[in-house]
CSV table of C-alpha atoms and ligand atoms in Angstrom, one decimal:
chain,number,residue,atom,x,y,z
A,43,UNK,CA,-8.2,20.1,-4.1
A,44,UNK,CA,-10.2,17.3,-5.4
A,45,UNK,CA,-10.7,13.8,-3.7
A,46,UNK,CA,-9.5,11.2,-5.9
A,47,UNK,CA,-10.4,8.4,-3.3
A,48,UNK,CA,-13.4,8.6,-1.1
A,49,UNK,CA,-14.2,6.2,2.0
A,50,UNK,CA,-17.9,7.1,3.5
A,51,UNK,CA,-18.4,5.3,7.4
A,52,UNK,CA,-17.5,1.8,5.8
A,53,UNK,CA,-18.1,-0.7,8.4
A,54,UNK,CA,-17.0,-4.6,8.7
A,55,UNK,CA,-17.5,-7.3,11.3
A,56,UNK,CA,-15.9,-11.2,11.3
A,57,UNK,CA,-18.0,-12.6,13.3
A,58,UNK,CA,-18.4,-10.9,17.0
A,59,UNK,CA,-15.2,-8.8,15.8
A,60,UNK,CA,-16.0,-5.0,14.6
A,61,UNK,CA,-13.0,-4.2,12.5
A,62,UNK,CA,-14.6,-1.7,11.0
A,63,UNK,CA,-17.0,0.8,12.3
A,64,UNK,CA,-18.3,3.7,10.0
A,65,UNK,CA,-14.9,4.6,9.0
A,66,UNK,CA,-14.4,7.6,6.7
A,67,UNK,CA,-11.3,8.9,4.9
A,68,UNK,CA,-10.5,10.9,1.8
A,69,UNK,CA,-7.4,10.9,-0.7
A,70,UNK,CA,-7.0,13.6,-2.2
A,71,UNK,CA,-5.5,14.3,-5.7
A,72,UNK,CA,-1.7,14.3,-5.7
A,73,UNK,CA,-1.6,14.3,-2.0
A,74,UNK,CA,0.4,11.5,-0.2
A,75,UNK,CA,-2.0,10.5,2.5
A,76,UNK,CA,-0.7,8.7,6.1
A,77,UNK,CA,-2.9,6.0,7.7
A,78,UNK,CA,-1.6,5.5,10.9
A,79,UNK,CA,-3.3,3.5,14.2
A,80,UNK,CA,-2.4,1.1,17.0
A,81,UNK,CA,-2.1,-2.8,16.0
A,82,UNK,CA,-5.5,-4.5,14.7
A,83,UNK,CA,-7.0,-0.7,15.0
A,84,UNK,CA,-8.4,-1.7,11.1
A,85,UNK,CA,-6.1,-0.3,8.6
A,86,UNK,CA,-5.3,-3.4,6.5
A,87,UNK,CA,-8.8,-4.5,6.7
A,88,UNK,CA,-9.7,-0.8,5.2
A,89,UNK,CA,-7.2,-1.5,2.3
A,90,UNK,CA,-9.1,-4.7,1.6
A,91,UNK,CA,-12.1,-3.1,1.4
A,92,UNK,CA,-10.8,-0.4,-0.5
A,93,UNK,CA,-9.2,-3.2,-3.4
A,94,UNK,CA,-12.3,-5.4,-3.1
A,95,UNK,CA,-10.6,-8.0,-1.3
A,96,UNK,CA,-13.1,-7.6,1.3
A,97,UNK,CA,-16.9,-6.5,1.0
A,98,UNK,CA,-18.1,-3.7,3.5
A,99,UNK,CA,-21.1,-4.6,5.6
A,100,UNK,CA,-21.6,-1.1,5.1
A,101,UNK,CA,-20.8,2.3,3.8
A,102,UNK,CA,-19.6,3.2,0.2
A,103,UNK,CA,-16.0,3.7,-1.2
A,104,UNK,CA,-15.6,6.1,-4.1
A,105,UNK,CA,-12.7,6.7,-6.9
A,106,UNK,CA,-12.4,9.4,-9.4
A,107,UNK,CA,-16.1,9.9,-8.3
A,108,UNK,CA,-17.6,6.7,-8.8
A,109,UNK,CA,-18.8,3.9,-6.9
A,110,UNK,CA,-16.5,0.7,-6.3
A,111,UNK,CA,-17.6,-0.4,-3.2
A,112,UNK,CA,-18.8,-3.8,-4.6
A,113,UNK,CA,-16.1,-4.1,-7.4
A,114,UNK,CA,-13.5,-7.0,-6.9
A,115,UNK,CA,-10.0,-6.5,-6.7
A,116,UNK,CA,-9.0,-7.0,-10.3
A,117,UNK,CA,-11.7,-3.9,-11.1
A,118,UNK,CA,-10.4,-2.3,-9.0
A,119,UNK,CA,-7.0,-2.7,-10.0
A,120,UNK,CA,-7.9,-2.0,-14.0
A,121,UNK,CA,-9.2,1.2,-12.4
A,122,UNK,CA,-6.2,3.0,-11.3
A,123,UNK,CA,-5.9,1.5,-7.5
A,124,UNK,CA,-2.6,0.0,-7.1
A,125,UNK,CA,-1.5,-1.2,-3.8
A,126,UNK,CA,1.2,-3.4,-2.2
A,127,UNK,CA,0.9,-5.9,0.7
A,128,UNK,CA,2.0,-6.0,4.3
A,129,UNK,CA,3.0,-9.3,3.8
A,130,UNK,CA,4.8,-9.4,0.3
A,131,UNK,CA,3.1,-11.6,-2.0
A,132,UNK,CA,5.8,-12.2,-4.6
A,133,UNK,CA,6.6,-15.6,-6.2
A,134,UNK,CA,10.3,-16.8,-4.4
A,135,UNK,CA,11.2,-19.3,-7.0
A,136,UNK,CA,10.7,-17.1,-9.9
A,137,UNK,CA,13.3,-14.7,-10.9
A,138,UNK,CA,13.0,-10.6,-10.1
A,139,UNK,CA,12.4,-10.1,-13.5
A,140,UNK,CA,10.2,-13.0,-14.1
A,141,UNK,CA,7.9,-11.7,-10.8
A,142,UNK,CA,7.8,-8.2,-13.4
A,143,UNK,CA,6.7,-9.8,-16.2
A,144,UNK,CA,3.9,-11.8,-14.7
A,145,UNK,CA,2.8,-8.2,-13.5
A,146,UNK,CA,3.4,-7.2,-16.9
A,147,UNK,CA,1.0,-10.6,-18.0
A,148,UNK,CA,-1.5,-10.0,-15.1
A,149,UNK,CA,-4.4,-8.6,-17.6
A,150,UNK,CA,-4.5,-12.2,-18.6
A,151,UNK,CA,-5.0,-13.6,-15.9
A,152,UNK,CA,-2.0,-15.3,-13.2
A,153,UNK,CA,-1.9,-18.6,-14.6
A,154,UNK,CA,-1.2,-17.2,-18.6
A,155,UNK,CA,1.2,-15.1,-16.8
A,156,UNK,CA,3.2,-17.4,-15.3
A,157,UNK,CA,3.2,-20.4,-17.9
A,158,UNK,CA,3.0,-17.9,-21.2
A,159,UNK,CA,6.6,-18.8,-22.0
A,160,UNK,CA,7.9,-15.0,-24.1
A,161,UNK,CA,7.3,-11.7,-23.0
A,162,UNK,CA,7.6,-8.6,-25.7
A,163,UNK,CA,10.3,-6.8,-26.1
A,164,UNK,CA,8.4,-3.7,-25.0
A,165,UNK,CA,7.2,-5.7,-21.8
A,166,UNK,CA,10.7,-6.9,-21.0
A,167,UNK,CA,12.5,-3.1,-21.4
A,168,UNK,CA,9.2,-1.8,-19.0
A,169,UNK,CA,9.8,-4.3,-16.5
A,170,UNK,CA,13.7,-3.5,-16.6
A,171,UNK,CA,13.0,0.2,-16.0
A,172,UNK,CA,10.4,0.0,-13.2
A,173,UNK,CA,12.7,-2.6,-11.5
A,174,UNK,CA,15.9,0.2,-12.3
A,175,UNK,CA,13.7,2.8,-11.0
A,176,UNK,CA,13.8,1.3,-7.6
A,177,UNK,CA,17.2,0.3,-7.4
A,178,UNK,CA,16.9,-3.2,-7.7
A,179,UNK,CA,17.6,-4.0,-11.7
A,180,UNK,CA,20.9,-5.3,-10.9
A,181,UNK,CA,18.9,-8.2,-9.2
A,182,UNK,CA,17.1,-9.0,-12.1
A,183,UNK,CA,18.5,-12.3,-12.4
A,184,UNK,CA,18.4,-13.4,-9.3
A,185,UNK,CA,15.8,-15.6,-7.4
A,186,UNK,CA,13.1,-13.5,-6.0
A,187,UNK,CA,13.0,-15.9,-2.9
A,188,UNK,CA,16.8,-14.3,-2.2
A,189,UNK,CA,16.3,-10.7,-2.4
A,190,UNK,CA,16.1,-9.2,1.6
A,191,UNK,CA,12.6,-7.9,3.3
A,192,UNK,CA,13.3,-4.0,1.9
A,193,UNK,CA,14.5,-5.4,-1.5
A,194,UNK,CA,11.0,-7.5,-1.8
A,195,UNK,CA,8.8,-4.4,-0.7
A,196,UNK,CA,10.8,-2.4,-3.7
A,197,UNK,CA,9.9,-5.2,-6.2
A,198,UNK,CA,6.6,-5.1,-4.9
A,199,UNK,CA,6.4,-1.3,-5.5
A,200,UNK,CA,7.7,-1.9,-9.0
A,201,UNK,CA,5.5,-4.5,-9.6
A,202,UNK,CA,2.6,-2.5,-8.3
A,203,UNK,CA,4.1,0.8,-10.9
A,204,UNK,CA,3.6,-1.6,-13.8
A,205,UNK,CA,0.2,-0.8,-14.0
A,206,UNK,CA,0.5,2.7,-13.9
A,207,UNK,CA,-2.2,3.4,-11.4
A,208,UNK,CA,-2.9,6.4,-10.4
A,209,UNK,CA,-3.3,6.1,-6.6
A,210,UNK,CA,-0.9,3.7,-4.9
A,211,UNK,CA,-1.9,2.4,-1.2
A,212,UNK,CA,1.3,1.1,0.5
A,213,UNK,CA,0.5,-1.4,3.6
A,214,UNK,CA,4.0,-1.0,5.7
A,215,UNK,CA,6.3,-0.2,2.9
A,216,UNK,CA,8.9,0.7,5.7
A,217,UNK,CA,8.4,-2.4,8.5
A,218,UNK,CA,11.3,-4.6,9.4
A,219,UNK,CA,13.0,-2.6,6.5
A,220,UNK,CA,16.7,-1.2,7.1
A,221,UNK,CA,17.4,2.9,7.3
A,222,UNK,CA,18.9,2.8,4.0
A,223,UNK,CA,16.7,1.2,2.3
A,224,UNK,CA,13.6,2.9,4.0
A,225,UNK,CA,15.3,6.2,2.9
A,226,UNK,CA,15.2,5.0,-0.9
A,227,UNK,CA,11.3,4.0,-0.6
A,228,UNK,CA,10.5,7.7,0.5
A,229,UNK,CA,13.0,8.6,-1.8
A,230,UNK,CA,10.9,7.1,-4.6
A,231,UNK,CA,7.2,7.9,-3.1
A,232,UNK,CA,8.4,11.5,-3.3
A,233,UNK,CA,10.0,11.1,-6.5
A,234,UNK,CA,6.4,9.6,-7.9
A,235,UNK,CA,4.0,11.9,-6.2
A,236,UNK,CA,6.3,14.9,-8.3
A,237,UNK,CA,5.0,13.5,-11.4
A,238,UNK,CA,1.4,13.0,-10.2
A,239,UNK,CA,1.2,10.0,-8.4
A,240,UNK,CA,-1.0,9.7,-5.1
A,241,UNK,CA,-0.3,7.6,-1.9
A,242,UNK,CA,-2.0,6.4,1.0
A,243,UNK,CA,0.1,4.6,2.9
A,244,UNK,CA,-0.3,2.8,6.3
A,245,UNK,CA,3.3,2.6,8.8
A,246,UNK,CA,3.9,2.1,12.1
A,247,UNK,CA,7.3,4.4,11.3
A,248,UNK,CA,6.7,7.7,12.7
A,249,UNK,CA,9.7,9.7,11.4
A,250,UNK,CA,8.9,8.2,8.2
A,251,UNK,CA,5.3,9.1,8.4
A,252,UNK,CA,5.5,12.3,9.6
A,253,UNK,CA,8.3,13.7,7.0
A,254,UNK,CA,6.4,11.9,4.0
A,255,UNK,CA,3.0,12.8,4.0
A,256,UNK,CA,0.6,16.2,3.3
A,257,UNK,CA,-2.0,14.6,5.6
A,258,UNK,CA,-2.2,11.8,8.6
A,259,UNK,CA,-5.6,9.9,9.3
A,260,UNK,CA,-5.6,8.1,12.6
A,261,UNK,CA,-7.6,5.4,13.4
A,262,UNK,CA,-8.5,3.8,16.6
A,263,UNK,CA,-10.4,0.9,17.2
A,264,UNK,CA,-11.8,0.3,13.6
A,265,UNK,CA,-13.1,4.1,13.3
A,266,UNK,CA,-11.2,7.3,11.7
A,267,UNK,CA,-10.3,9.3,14.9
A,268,UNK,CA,-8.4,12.5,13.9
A,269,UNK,CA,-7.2,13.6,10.4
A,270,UNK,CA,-5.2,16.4,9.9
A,271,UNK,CA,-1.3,17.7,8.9
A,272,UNK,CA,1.5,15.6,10.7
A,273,UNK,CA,2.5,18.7,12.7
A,274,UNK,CA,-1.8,18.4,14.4
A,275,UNK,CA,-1.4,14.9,14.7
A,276,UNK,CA,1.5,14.8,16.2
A,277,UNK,CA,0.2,17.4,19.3
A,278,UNK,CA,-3.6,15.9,19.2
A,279,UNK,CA,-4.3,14.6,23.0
A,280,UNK,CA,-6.4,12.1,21.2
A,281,UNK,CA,-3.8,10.0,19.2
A,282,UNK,CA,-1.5,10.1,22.2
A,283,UNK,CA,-4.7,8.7,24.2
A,284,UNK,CA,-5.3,6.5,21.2
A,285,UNK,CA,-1.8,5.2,21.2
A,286,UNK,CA,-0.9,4.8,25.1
A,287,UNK,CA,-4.4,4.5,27.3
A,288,UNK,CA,-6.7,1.6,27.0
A,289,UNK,CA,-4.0,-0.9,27.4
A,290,UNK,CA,-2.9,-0.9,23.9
A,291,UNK,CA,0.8,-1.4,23.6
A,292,UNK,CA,2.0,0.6,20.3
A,293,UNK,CA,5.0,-1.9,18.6
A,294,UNK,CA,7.3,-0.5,16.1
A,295,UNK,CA,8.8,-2.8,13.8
A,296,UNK,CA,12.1,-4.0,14.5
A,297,UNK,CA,15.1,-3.1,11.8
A,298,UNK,CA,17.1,-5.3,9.8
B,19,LIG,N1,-10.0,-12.2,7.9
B,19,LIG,C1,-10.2,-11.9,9.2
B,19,LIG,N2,-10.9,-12.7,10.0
B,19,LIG,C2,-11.1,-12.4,11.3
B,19,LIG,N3,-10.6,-11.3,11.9
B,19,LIG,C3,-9.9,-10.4,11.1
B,19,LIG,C4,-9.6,-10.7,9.7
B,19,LIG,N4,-8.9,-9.7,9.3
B,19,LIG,C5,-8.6,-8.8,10.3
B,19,LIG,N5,-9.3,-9.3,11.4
B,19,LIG,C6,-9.2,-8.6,12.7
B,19,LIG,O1,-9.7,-7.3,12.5
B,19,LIG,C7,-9.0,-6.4,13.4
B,19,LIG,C8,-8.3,-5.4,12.5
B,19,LIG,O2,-7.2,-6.0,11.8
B,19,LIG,P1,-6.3,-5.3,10.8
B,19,LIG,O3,-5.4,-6.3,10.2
B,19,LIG,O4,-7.1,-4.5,9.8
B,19,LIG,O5,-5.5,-4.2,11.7
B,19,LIG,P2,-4.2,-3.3,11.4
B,19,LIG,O6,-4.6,-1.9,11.8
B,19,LIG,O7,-3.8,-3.5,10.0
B,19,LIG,O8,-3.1,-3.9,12.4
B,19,LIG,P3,-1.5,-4.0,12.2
B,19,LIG,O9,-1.0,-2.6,12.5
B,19,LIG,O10,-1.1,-5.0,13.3
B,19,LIG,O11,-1.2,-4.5,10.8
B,19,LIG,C9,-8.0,-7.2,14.2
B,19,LIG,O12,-8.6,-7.5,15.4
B,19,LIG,C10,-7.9,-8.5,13.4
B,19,LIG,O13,-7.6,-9.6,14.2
B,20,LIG,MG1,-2.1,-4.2,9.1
């Protein structure tokens, strides 16, 4: 196995807060990695630093082998690291296809993207397959702003696939998503891993979690605390302590 994506005790305070304290986590190649944890244990905040949206106070993150721990997101990105948000960041006034082609633009920068007023034909019958590939090309039309909460995080994913990167780091692809729908996203992320694709994906879904991925991480309280197959995780007297003692109430997201 090789590590494609390397995180060496990366730590990161705001202010008095330590969201991150010497955490450590590897991807490895082809694997589809779980980041799982108790609300505001650090997991978002570790895909920040991962994408150069935030700077580490300390530690190193590695890809393919070389350093990126001070590279800005769209370095990162131009790398090979793709990732979605936990919030969707897509543009509700443009429509699902327009949202693709900006993705399709983003090279030259958001603003081009958005006000360059014709796309290629090549760009246009990319965008269409990506958005096929995750079942939502019959929405091409439509108003991004109109599509549900699971249909948003698949346009996300196919914005994301654009790019062809070659790891993928998925911040709640499954939260307040419906069964169906959550089904298709593993669907896909299994369906992409076959042809070489790796994931590291944060969820509060356990089921979804558990059946998906080769390997779990845990992290508790801005550290790595366990990492090992979902079958270890799930029995380790440490995550159930993680997860239940100290007061921390573990929320799943609710369905829609
Ligand atoms: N920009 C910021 N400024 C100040 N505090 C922050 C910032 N980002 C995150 N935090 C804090 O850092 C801690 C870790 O937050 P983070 O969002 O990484 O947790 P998480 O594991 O993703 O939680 P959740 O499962 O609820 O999404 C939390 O206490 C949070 O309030
Ligand atoms: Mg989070």
């Amino acid at each position: 196995m090789t590590t494609l994506l390397s995180v060496d005790r990366v730590s990161k305070a705001f202010g008095g807060l330590q969201a991150l304290d010497e955490c450590s986590l590897s991807v490895e190649k082809g694997s589809i990695t779980g980041l799982i944890g108790p609300n505001g244990s650090g997991k978002t905040t570790l895909f920040n630093v991962i994408t150069g949206y935030e700077k580490p106070d300390s530690g190193s993150v590695s890809f393919e082998g070389a350093e990126i721990t001070r590279a800005g997101p769209s370095k990162v990105f131009a790398l090979g690291v793709g990732r979605t948000f936990q919030i969707t960041r897509i543009f509700a006034r443009l429509t699902v296809l327009e949202n693709m082609l900006v993705a399709t633009q983003r090279d030259e920068g958001w603003l081009r993207g958005l006000t360059r007023s014709k796309s290629s034909k090549s760009e246009l019958v990319s965008a269409m397959e990506w958005l096929d590939f995750v079942g939502i090309g019959r929405l091409a039309s439509q108003p991004a702003g109109s599509l549900s909460f699971g249909q948003r995080k698949l346009l996300e994913l196919a914005y994301v696939l654009v790019a062809d990167p070659d790891v993928i780091l998925l911040d709640e692809p499954a939260g307040g998503v419906n069964l169906t729908l959550i089904n298709e996203i593993a669907d896909k992320i299994q369906s992409l891993n076959k042809s070489g694709k790796s994931f590291l994906i944060v969820e509060h879904n356990m089921e979804f979690v558990m059946n998906l991925c080769d390997r779990v991480t845990v992290m508790h309280q801005g550290t790595d605390l366990v990492s090992g197959t979902p079958s270890e995780i799930r029995n380790d007297p440490l995550v159930l302590d993680a997860y239940l003692g100290g007061g921390d109430v573990y929320e799943t997201e609710e369905s829609s």
